[in-house]
mmCIF file of C-alpha atoms in Angstrom:
data_model
loop_
_atom_site.group_PDB
_atom_site.id
_atom_site.type_symbol
_atom_site.label_atom_id
_atom_site.label_comp_id
_atom_site.label_asym_id
_atom_site.label_seq_id
_atom_site.Cartn_x
_atom_site.Cartn_y
_atom_site.Cartn_z
ATOM 1 C CA UNK A 1 321.940 121.827 79.867
ATOM 2 C CA UNK A 2 322.555 119.175 82.500
ATOM 3 C CA UNK A 3 319.958 118.070 84.967
ATOM 4 C CA UNK A 4 319.501 115.281 87.578
ATOM 5 C CA UNK A 5 316.984 112.547 86.666
ATOM 6 C CA UNK A 6 315.786 109.234 87.999
ATOM 7 C CA UNK A 7 316.135 106.750 85.136
ATOM 8 C CA UNK A 8 314.309 103.371 84.850
ATOM 9 C CA UNK A 9 316.965 101.240 83.203
ATOM 10 C CA UNK A 10 315.904 97.632 84.104
ATOM 11 C CA UNK A 11 312.382 96.254 84.570
ATOM 12 C CA UNK A 12 311.453 95.971 88.163
ATOM 13 C CA UNK A 13 314.633 97.506 89.460
ATOM 14 C CA UNK A 14 315.298 100.670 91.420
ATOM 15 C CA UNK A 15 315.623 103.912 89.488
ATOM 16 C CA UNK A 16 319.084 105.235 88.827
ATOM 17 C CA UNK A 17 319.797 108.846 89.810
ATOM 18 C CA UNK A 18 322.101 110.352 87.105
ATOM 19 C CA UNK A 19 323.248 113.622 85.572
ATOM 20 C CA UNK A 20 321.891 113.743 82.085
ATOM 21 C CA UNK A 21 321.521 116.283 79.265
ATOM 22 C CA UNK A 22 318.294 117.956 78.314
ATOM 23 C CA UNK A 23 317.826 119.987 75.076
ATOM 24 C CA UNK A 24 316.565 123.433 74.840
ATOM 25 C CA UNK A 25 312.750 123.631 74.395
ATOM 26 C CA UNK A 26 311.604 123.594 70.774
ATOM 27 C CA UNK A 27 309.219 126.243 69.512
ATOM 28 C CA UNK A 28 306.130 124.497 70.761
ATOM 29 C CA UNK A 29 307.733 123.209 74.124
ATOM 30 C CA UNK A 30 307.982 124.535 77.640
ATOM 31 C CA UNK A 31 310.914 123.948 80.036
ATOM 32 C CA UNK A 32 309.799 123.673 83.602
ATOM 33 C CA UNK A 33 312.000 123.696 86.711
ATOM 34 C CA UNK A 34 310.313 120.909 88.763
ATOM 35 C CA UNK A 35 309.567 121.692 92.365
ATOM 36 C CA UNK A 36 307.907 118.460 93.225
ATOM 37 C CA UNK A 37 306.259 115.424 91.570
ATOM 38 C CA UNK A 38 303.893 112.722 92.715
ATOM 39 C CA UNK A 39 304.598 109.016 92.492
ATOM 40 C CA UNK A 40 301.745 107.234 90.734
ATOM 41 C CA UNK A 41 300.895 103.561 90.377
ATOM 42 C CA UNK A 42 301.199 103.999 86.611
ATOM 43 C CA UNK A 43 304.934 104.921 87.058
ATOM 44 C CA UNK A 44 305.356 101.627 88.938
ATOM 45 C CA UNK A 45 303.611 99.391 86.414
ATOM 46 C CA UNK A 46 305.536 101.008 83.537
ATOM 47 C CA UNK A 47 308.871 100.369 85.463
ATOM 48 C CA UNK A 48 307.790 96.800 85.836
ATOM 49 C CA UNK A 49 307.206 96.290 82.136
ATOM 50 C CA UNK A 50 303.372 95.919 82.222
ATOM 51 C CA UNK A 51 303.068 98.551 79.473
ATOM 52 C CA UNK A 52 305.225 98.935 76.337
ATOM 53 C CA UNK A 53 307.250 102.022 77.322
ATOM 54 C CA UNK A 54 310.861 101.630 76.157
ATOM 55 C CA UNK A 55 313.722 101.679 78.518
ATOM 56 C CA UNK A 56 315.919 103.424 79.629
ATOM 57 C CA UNK A 57 313.288 106.119 80.472
ATOM 58 C CA UNK A 58 312.643 108.990 82.834
ATOM 59 C CA UNK A 59 309.134 108.447 84.248
ATOM 60 C CA UNK A 60 307.048 110.878 86.333
ATOM 61 C CA UNK A 61 303.776 112.407 85.277
ATOM 62 C CA UNK A 62 302.468 114.410 88.279
ATOM 63 C CA UNK A 63 304.916 117.337 88.123
ATOM 64 C CA UNK A 64 304.592 120.801 89.476
ATOM 65 C CA UNK A 65 307.056 123.625 89.075
ATOM 66 C CA UNK A 66 308.002 126.992 87.622
ATOM 67 C CA UNK A 67 308.285 127.785 83.943
ATOM 68 C CA UNK A 68 311.932 128.397 83.092
ATOM 69 C CA UNK A 69 311.762 128.973 79.326
ATOM 70 C CA UNK A 70 309.119 128.772 76.536
ATOM 71 C CA UNK A 71 309.421 128.134 72.859
ATOM 72 C CA UNK A 72 308.670 130.943 70.362
ATOM 73 C CA UNK A 73 305.140 129.410 69.443
ATOM 74 C CA UNK A 74 304.042 129.194 73.129
ATOM 75 C CA UNK A 75 301.542 131.791 74.375
ATOM 76 C CA UNK A 76 299.740 129.979 77.229
ATOM 77 C CA UNK A 77 302.399 130.520 79.830
ATOM 78 C CA UNK A 78 305.572 132.592 80.265
ATOM 79 C CA UNK A 79 308.834 132.285 82.334
ATOM 80 C CA UNK A 80 308.081 132.590 86.022
ATOM 81 C CA UNK A 81 304.568 131.114 85.855
ATOM 82 C CA UNK A 82 303.737 128.407 88.394
ATOM 83 C CA UNK A 83 302.321 125.296 86.707
ATOM 84 C CA UNK A 84 301.041 121.819 87.159
ATOM 85 C CA UNK A 85 301.927 119.323 84.363
ATOM 86 C CA UNK A 86 299.214 116.807 83.408
ATOM 87 C CA UNK A 87 298.620 114.123 80.750
ATOM 88 C CA UNK A 88 299.434 114.843 77.072
ATOM 89 C CA UNK A 89 297.047 114.959 74.167
ATOM 90 C CA UNK A 90 297.065 115.919 70.507
ATOM 91 C CA UNK A 91 294.745 118.922 70.888
ATOM 92 C CA UNK A 92 293.018 118.528 67.476
ATOM 93 C CA UNK A 93 291.299 115.115 67.137
ATOM 94 C CA UNK A 94 287.490 114.975 67.511
ATOM 95 C CA UNK A 95 287.550 114.125 71.266
ATOM 96 C CA UNK A 96 290.156 116.788 72.088
ATOM 97 C CA UNK A 97 287.965 119.309 70.070
ATOM 98 C CA UNK A 98 285.005 118.214 72.227
ATOM 99 C CA UNK A 99 286.957 119.010 75.416
ATOM 100 C CA UNK A 100 287.575 115.316 76.238
ATOM 101 C CA UNK A 101 291.374 115.210 75.960
ATOM 102 C CA UNK A 102 291.576 112.189 78.239
ATOM 103 C CA UNK A 103 290.051 110.141 75.386
ATOM 104 C CA UNK A 104 292.388 111.673 72.739
ATOM 105 C CA UNK A 105 292.722 109.400 69.758
ATOM 106 C CA UNK A 106 296.434 109.528 70.283
ATOM 107 C CA UNK A 107 296.373 109.130 74.079
ATOM 108 C CA UNK A 108 298.500 105.958 74.250
ATOM 109 C CA UNK A 109 301.424 106.976 72.037
ATOM 110 C CA UNK A 110 301.569 110.534 73.322
ATOM 111 C CA UNK A 111 301.684 109.385 76.953
ATOM 112 C CA UNK A 112 303.347 105.970 77.037
ATOM 113 C CA UNK A 113 305.758 105.860 74.024
ATOM 114 C CA UNK A 114 308.165 108.278 75.758
ATOM 115 C CA UNK A 115 309.117 110.125 72.656
ATOM 116 C CA UNK A 116 308.133 113.363 70.795
ATOM 117 C CA UNK A 117 305.783 112.937 67.819
ATOM 118 C CA UNK A 118 308.793 112.817 65.533
ATOM 119 C CA UNK A 119 310.308 109.891 67.528
ATOM 120 C CA UNK A 120 313.049 111.931 69.162
ATOM 121 C CA UNK A 121 313.827 112.434 72.823
ATOM 122 C CA UNK A 122 315.111 115.585 74.527
ATOM 123 C CA UNK A 123 317.158 113.572 77.001
ATOM 124 C CA UNK A 124 320.504 111.787 76.732
ATOM 125 C CA UNK A 125 323.644 110.713 78.542
ATOM 126 C CA UNK A 126 326.573 111.405 76.123
ATOM 127 C CA UNK A 127 325.641 109.368 73.005
ATOM 128 C CA UNK A 128 323.078 107.241 74.834
ATOM 129 C CA UNK A 129 319.403 108.119 74.170
ATOM 130 C CA UNK A 130 317.286 108.363 77.334
ATOM 131 C CA UNK A 131 313.627 108.094 76.474
ATOM 132 C CA UNK A 132 311.559 111.033 77.671
ATOM 133 C CA UNK A 133 308.291 112.915 77.119
ATOM 134 C CA UNK A 134 306.570 110.288 79.292
ATOM 135 C CA UNK A 135 303.010 111.742 79.643
ATOM 136 C CA UNK A 136 304.416 114.796 77.882
ATOM 137 C CA UNK A 137 306.747 115.597 80.810
ATOM 138 C CA UNK A 138 309.018 112.912 82.395
ATOM 139 C CA UNK A 139 309.038 114.776 85.742
ATOM 140 C CA UNK A 140 311.209 112.445 87.747
ATOM 141 C CA UNK A 141 313.830 115.067 87.159
ATOM 142 C CA UNK A 142 314.957 118.490 88.189
ATOM 143 C CA UNK A 143 313.771 119.894 84.870
ATOM 144 C CA UNK A 144 311.040 118.682 82.466
ATOM 145 C CA UNK A 145 309.937 119.565 78.956
ATOM 146 C CA UNK A 146 306.142 119.769 78.441
ATOM 147 C CA UNK A 147 303.582 121.334 76.063
ATOM 148 C CA UNK A 148 300.802 123.919 76.109
ATOM 149 C CA UNK A 149 298.128 121.174 76.045
ATOM 150 C CA UNK A 150 299.376 119.483 79.256
ATOM 151 C CA UNK A 151 300.322 122.495 81.409
ATOM 152 C CA UNK A 152 297.948 124.204 83.805
ATOM 153 C CA UNK A 153 298.745 127.561 85.410
ATOM 154 C CA UNK A 154 298.043 127.742 89.144
ATOM 155 C CA UNK A 155 297.720 130.697 91.450
ATOM 156 C CA UNK A 156 300.728 132.274 93.256
ATOM 157 C CA UNK A 157 299.036 131.506 96.553
ATOM 158 C CA UNK A 158 298.591 127.830 95.860
ATOM 159 C CA UNK A 159 300.895 125.323 97.687
ATOM 160 C CA UNK A 160 302.886 124.335 94.511
ATOM 161 C CA UNK A 161 304.802 121.370 95.959
ATOM 162 C CA UNK A 162 301.457 119.746 96.944
ATOM 163 C CA UNK A 163 299.622 120.241 93.640
ATOM 164 C CA UNK A 164 301.355 117.754 91.197
ATOM 165 C CA UNK A 165 299.026 114.724 92.017
ATOM 166 C CA UNK A 166 296.038 116.883 91.035
ATOM 167 C CA UNK A 167 297.221 116.398 87.477
ATOM 168 C CA UNK A 168 296.744 112.579 87.479
ATOM 169 C CA UNK A 169 295.963 110.395 90.477
ATOM 170 C CA UNK A 170 293.906 112.893 92.526
ATOM 171 C CA UNK A 171 292.008 114.213 89.462
ATOM 172 C CA UNK A 172 291.408 110.672 88.304
ATOM 173 C CA UNK A 173 289.583 109.665 91.454
ATOM 174 C CA UNK A 174 287.694 112.957 91.907
ATOM 175 C CA UNK A 175 286.916 113.297 88.297
ATOM 176 C CA UNK A 176 285.574 109.734 88.047
ATOM 177 C CA UNK A 177 282.947 110.783 90.588
ATOM 178 C CA UNK A 178 282.228 114.378 89.474
ATOM 179 C CA UNK A 179 282.779 114.288 85.699
ATOM 180 C CA UNK A 180 282.325 110.699 84.479
ATOM 181 C CA UNK A 181 279.869 108.906 86.755
ATOM 182 C CA UNK A 182 278.241 112.270 87.801
ATOM 183 C CA UNK A 183 277.358 111.017 91.255
ATOM 184 C CA UNK A 184 274.706 113.368 92.666
ATOM 185 C CA UNK A 185 273.262 114.282 95.990
ATOM 186 C CA UNK A 186 271.425 111.565 97.857
ATOM 187 C CA UNK A 187 272.829 108.674 95.812
ATOM 188 C CA UNK A 188 274.891 105.703 96.922
ATOM 189 C CA UNK A 189 278.448 105.146 95.883
ATOM 190 C CA UNK A 190 281.200 102.566 96.588
ATOM 191 C CA UNK A 191 284.810 102.571 95.671
ATOM 192 C CA UNK A 192 286.798 99.338 95.381
ATOM 193 C CA UNK A 193 290.445 100.065 96.460
ATOM 194 C CA UNK A 194 291.208 102.885 98.937
ATOM 195 C CA UNK A 195 294.569 104.140 97.628
ATOM 196 C CA UNK A 196 295.052 107.728 96.632
ATOM 197 C CA UNK A 197 292.612 107.414 93.720
ATOM 198 C CA UNK A 198 289.965 105.754 95.755
ATOM 199 C CA UNK A 199 290.277 108.109 98.679
ATOM 200 C CA UNK A 200 290.040 111.042 96.288
ATOM 201 C CA UNK A 201 286.883 109.615 94.936
ATOM 202 C CA UNK A 202 285.480 109.365 98.486
ATOM 203 C CA UNK A 203 286.298 112.977 99.175
ATOM 204 C CA UNK A 204 284.600 113.947 95.870
ATOM 205 C CA UNK A 205 281.518 111.833 96.643
ATOM 206 C CA UNK A 206 281.281 113.748 99.955
ATOM 207 C CA UNK A 207 281.585 117.064 98.155
ATOM 208 C CA UNK A 208 278.695 116.299 95.723
ATOM 209 C CA UNK A 209 276.470 115.091 98.680
ATOM 210 C CA UNK A 210 276.252 111.291 98.205
ATOM 211 C CA UNK A 211 274.497 109.978 101.334
ATOM 212 C CA UNK A 212 275.884 106.394 101.325
ATOM 213 C CA UNK A 213 279.646 106.197 100.660
ATOM 214 C CA UNK A 214 281.290 102.850 100.985
ATOM 215 C CA UNK A 215 284.998 102.074 100.951
ATOM 216 C CA UNK A 216 286.224 98.587 100.154
ATOM 217 C CA UNK A 217 289.823 97.626 100.832
ATOM 218 C CA UNK A 218 291.869 94.773 102.372
ATOM 219 C CA UNK A 219 293.882 97.331 104.469
ATOM 220 C CA UNK A 220 292.069 98.283 107.656
ATOM 221 C CA UNK A 221 294.368 101.369 108.086
ATOM 222 C CA UNK A 222 293.278 102.666 104.717
ATOM 223 C CA UNK A 223 289.600 102.001 105.671
ATOM 224 C CA UNK A 224 290.114 104.125 108.742
ATOM 225 C CA UNK A 225 291.406 106.989 106.578
ATOM 226 C CA UNK A 226 288.412 106.504 104.260
ATOM 227 C CA UNK A 227 286.093 106.926 107.259
ATOM 228 C CA UNK A 228 287.883 110.123 108.240
ATOM 229 C CA UNK A 229 287.507 111.505 104.796
ATOM 230 C CA UNK A 230 283.860 110.920 104.453
ATOM 231 C CA UNK A 231 283.019 107.183 103.974
ATOM 232 C CA UNK A 232 279.808 106.260 105.823
ATOM 233 C CA UNK A 233 280.654 102.558 105.698
ATOM 234 C CA UNK A 234 283.812 100.501 105.219
ATOM 235 C CA UNK A 235 284.198 96.864 104.178
ATOM 236 C CA UNK A 236 287.243 94.550 104.250
ATOM 237 C CA UNK A 237 286.599 91.832 101.664
ATOM 238 C CA UNK A 238 289.100 89.638 103.373
ATOM 239 C CA UNK A 239 286.659 89.312 106.251
ATOM 240 C CA UNK A 240 283.235 89.453 104.640
ATOM 241 C CA UNK A 241 281.656 89.037 101.240
ATOM 242 C CA UNK A 242 281.811 92.575 99.934
ATOM 243 C CA UNK A 243 278.900 92.245 97.454
ATOM 244 C CA UNK A 244 276.625 90.706 100.008
ATOM 245 C CA UNK A 245 277.575 93.381 102.487
ATOM 246 C CA UNK A 246 276.859 96.191 100.093
ATOM 247 C CA UNK A 247 273.432 94.792 99.278
ATOM 248 C CA UNK A 248 272.701 94.557 102.928
ATOM 249 C CA UNK A 249 273.762 98.170 103.511
ATOM 250 C CA UNK A 250 271.887 99.615 100.528
ATOM 251 C CA UNK A 251 268.893 97.251 100.416
ATOM 252 C CA UNK A 252 268.777 97.176 96.630
ATOM 253 C CA UNK A 253 272.380 97.836 95.463
ATOM 254 C CA UNK A 254 274.475 100.788 94.465
ATOM 255 C CA UNK A 255 273.623 103.746 92.269
ATOM 256 C CA UNK A 256 277.344 104.076 91.459
ATOM 257 C CA UNK A 257 280.415 101.997 91.838
ATOM 258 C CA UNK A 258 284.133 102.645 91.016
ATOM 259 C CA UNK A 259 286.893 100.074 90.673
ATOM 260 C CA UNK A 260 290.439 101.358 91.144
ATOM 261 C CA UNK A 261 292.069 97.893 91.331
ATOM 262 C CA UNK A 262 291.974 96.666 87.706
ATOM 263 C CA UNK A 263 291.262 93.132 89.046
ATOM 264 C CA UNK A 264 288.626 91.369 87.029
ATOM 265 C CA UNK A 265 287.052 89.484 89.906
ATOM 266 C CA UNK A 266 286.730 92.765 91.932
ATOM 267 C CA UNK A 267 285.120 94.400 88.854
ATOM 268 C CA UNK A 268 282.618 91.578 88.579
ATOM 269 C CA UNK A 269 281.704 91.931 92.293
ATOM 270 C CA UNK A 270 281.241 95.696 91.883
ATOM 271 C CA UNK A 271 278.874 95.097 88.889
ATOM 272 C CA UNK A 272 277.060 92.453 90.875
ATOM 273 C CA UNK A 273 276.497 95.050 93.678
ATOM 274 C CA UNK A 274 274.765 97.538 91.340
ATOM 275 C CA UNK A 275 271.153 98.368 91.705
ATOM 276 C CA UNK A 276 268.992 98.298 88.583
ATOM 277 C CA UNK A 277 270.139 101.295 86.382
ATOM 278 C CA UNK A 278 273.391 101.508 88.429
ATOM 279 C CA UNK A 279 276.677 102.321 86.764
ATOM 280 C CA UNK A 280 280.186 101.033 87.503
ATOM 281 C CA UNK A 281 283.266 102.886 86.297
ATOM 282 C CA UNK A 282 286.708 101.174 85.904
ATOM 283 C CA UNK A 283 290.031 102.947 85.893
ATOM 284 C CA UNK A 284 292.573 100.596 87.438
ATOM 285 C CA UNK A 285 295.679 99.739 85.450
ATOM 286 C CA UNK A 286 295.546 96.163 84.209
ATOM 287 C CA UNK A 287 297.956 94.051 82.175
ATOM 288 C CA UNK A 288 297.506 94.221 78.427
ATOM 289 C CA UNK A 289 294.917 91.568 77.317
ATOM 290 C CA UNK A 290 293.117 91.423 80.621
ATOM 291 C CA UNK A 291 289.416 90.493 80.331
ATOM 292 C CA UNK A 292 286.310 91.163 82.454
ATOM 293 C CA UNK A 293 283.710 88.372 82.939
ATOM 294 C CA UNK A 294 280.146 89.374 83.876
ATOM 295 C CA UNK A 295 276.823 87.651 84.430
ATOM 296 C CA UNK A 296 275.112 88.663 81.244
ATOM 297 C CA UNK A 297 271.503 88.228 82.469
ATOM 298 C CA UNK A 298 272.146 90.194 85.591
ATOM 299 C CA UNK A 299 274.002 92.881 83.703
ATOM 300 C CA UNK A 300 271.477 93.307 80.922
ATOM 301 C CA UNK A 301 268.112 92.802 82.739
ATOM 302 C CA UNK A 302 268.750 95.563 85.259
ATOM 303 C CA UNK A 303 269.857 98.120 82.679
ATOM 304 C CA UNK A 304 273.194 98.228 84.471
ATOM 305 C CA UNK A 305 276.203 100.051 82.901
ATOM 306 C CA UNK A 306 279.939 99.505 82.864
ATOM 307 C CA UNK A 307 282.219 102.331 81.650
ATOM 308 C CA UNK A 308 285.961 102.875 81.362
ATOM 309 C CA UNK A 309 287.244 106.110 82.684
ATOM 310 C CA UNK A 310 290.647 107.781 81.893
ATOM 311 C CA UNK A 311 292.093 110.611 84.017
ATOM 312 C CA UNK A 312 288.710 111.214 85.593
ATOM 313 C CA UNK A 313 287.256 112.331 82.268
ATOM 314 C CA UNK A 314 288.740 115.706 83.164
ATOM 315 C CA UNK A 315 289.568 118.844 81.358
ATOM 316 C CA UNK A 316 292.610 119.809 83.485
ATOM 317 C CA UNK A 317 292.530 123.477 82.529
ATOM 318 C CA UNK A 318 289.189 123.712 84.307
ATOM 319 C CA UNK A 319 289.166 120.845 86.764
ATOM 320 C CA UNK A 320 292.633 121.340 88.445
ATOM 321 C CA UNK A 321 291.494 124.863 89.446
ATOM 322 C CA UNK A 322 288.269 123.459 90.830
ATOM 323 C CA UNK A 323 290.173 120.909 93.017
ATOM 324 C CA UNK A 324 292.606 123.651 94.071
ATOM 325 C CA UNK A 325 289.829 125.869 95.299
ATOM 326 C CA UNK A 326 287.941 123.023 97.021
ATOM 327 C CA UNK A 327 291.192 122.232 98.809
ATOM 328 C CA UNK A 328 291.607 125.890 99.794
ATOM 329 C CA UNK A 329 288.079 125.859 101.278
ATOM 330 C CA UNK A 330 288.844 122.775 103.322
ATOM 331 C CA UNK A 331 286.343 120.661 101.434
ATOM 332 C CA UNK A 332 288.857 118.464 99.569
ATOM 333 C CA UNK A 333 291.644 117.733 102.028
ATOM 334 C CA UNK A 334 293.902 115.671 99.729
ATOM 335 C CA UNK A 335 296.959 116.892 101.607
ATOM 336 C CA UNK A 336 296.059 114.315 104.286
ATOM 337 C CA UNK A 337 297.038 111.519 101.859
ATOM 338 C CA UNK A 338 300.572 112.954 101.173
ATOM 339 C CA UNK A 339 303.998 111.981 102.472
ATOM 340 C CA UNK A 340 306.883 114.077 101.124
ATOM 341 C CA UNK A 341 310.303 112.578 100.264
ATOM 342 C CA UNK A 342 313.570 114.136 99.049
ATOM 343 C CA UNK A 343 314.510 113.345 95.422
ATOM 344 C CA UNK A 344 317.459 111.362 96.630
ATOM 345 C CA UNK A 345 314.954 108.961 98.320
ATOM 346 C CA UNK A 346 312.760 108.424 95.340
ATOM 347 C CA UNK A 347 313.221 104.636 95.410
ATOM 348 C CA UNK A 348 312.088 104.628 98.999
ATOM 349 C CA UNK A 349 309.072 106.676 98.033
ATOM 350 C CA UNK A 350 308.212 104.063 95.388
ATOM 351 C CA UNK A 351 308.712 101.104 97.715
ATOM 352 C CA UNK A 352 306.539 102.792 100.370
ATOM 353 C CA UNK A 353 303.858 103.351 97.703
ATOM 354 C CA UNK A 354 304.029 99.677 96.686
ATOM 355 C CA UNK A 355 303.826 98.359 100.208
ATOM 356 C CA UNK A 356 300.913 100.600 101.161
ATOM 357 C CA UNK A 357 302.964 102.461 103.827
ATOM 358 C CA UNK A 358 302.414 105.684 101.934
ATOM 359 C CA UNK A 359 299.140 106.622 100.298
ATOM 360 C CA UNK A 360 300.464 109.355 97.997
ATOM 361 C CA UNK A 361 304.131 110.010 97.830
ATOM 362 C CA UNK A 362 305.392 113.337 96.645
ATOM 363 C CA UNK A 363 309.090 113.784 95.839
ATOM 364 C CA UNK A 364 310.576 117.314 96.352
ATOM 365 C CA UNK A 365 313.426 118.390 94.180
ATOM 366 C CA UNK A 366 316.596 120.033 95.605
#
């Protein structure tokens, strides 16, 4: 079967739209006709060679679409079902068995190696192998092959073309607040970086009833959006000392902080802004080998905590429906972050995401 896909062939270069071949789904695979897919920062850093995903590759990991065909061993969905595709996992390691698939023991190879577990790829151009199965889907294409563990069925009434980012970027920010940090009513919370992940965290903090919600970003336009979405305070660290400003606002420091930037100095500042017993979560994509430097006395003496968070510590089968329902109720208006692009304009969508012109780009398939 032939499909259209956007292929990353050269580090840092635009994707190439090409007609490629896709295999029939194997017994344990699902073929999805992609309706739309989000553009995530992770797609960009992989394109740029910051992570060891082999090229040429079809990226994309926030896909939503309609099931076209299922393998004989698949029972979770059937042809015609509307689905969101999320991250991949093994489904049987200890953390997967404990419903923490985002910490799967095989998370990195199953999501970033762009191959099936046997090393093969379902994608090709003639005799040329095109690496696929990125995050178990490779959804920068008109069709994608995924798996039962990373497909979530959504209601017929849900706005399908909008839902793909719930599977990664949006669930990462919201889940960091609701699942990992477990921010509760009356607490203080700050997010460093107000892109789609950070703004999702702000909306989630508003949902759970945090009373002090602080957005930190160098982009004043993003800060204005953060205010509209529930931030009680905004800080531009290019104009003031963010840590000092946070301490002035809270009086004693933050109960919870979240870094979405992956920048070591920003993480240090976030930890320095914590109150005693405060917790800082980190989820930003950093280059391999990046290190964090903390003031050990400050960190230890206040009982402060620093935790890594992957995919919002979410169980997509239960959390994506929660976010879908919150959106339907008007309590989680993530659609306000979205700009739609045609598939032919995917490189423009990526450029606009990089420049900050667009908060969350979603590419619609023809």
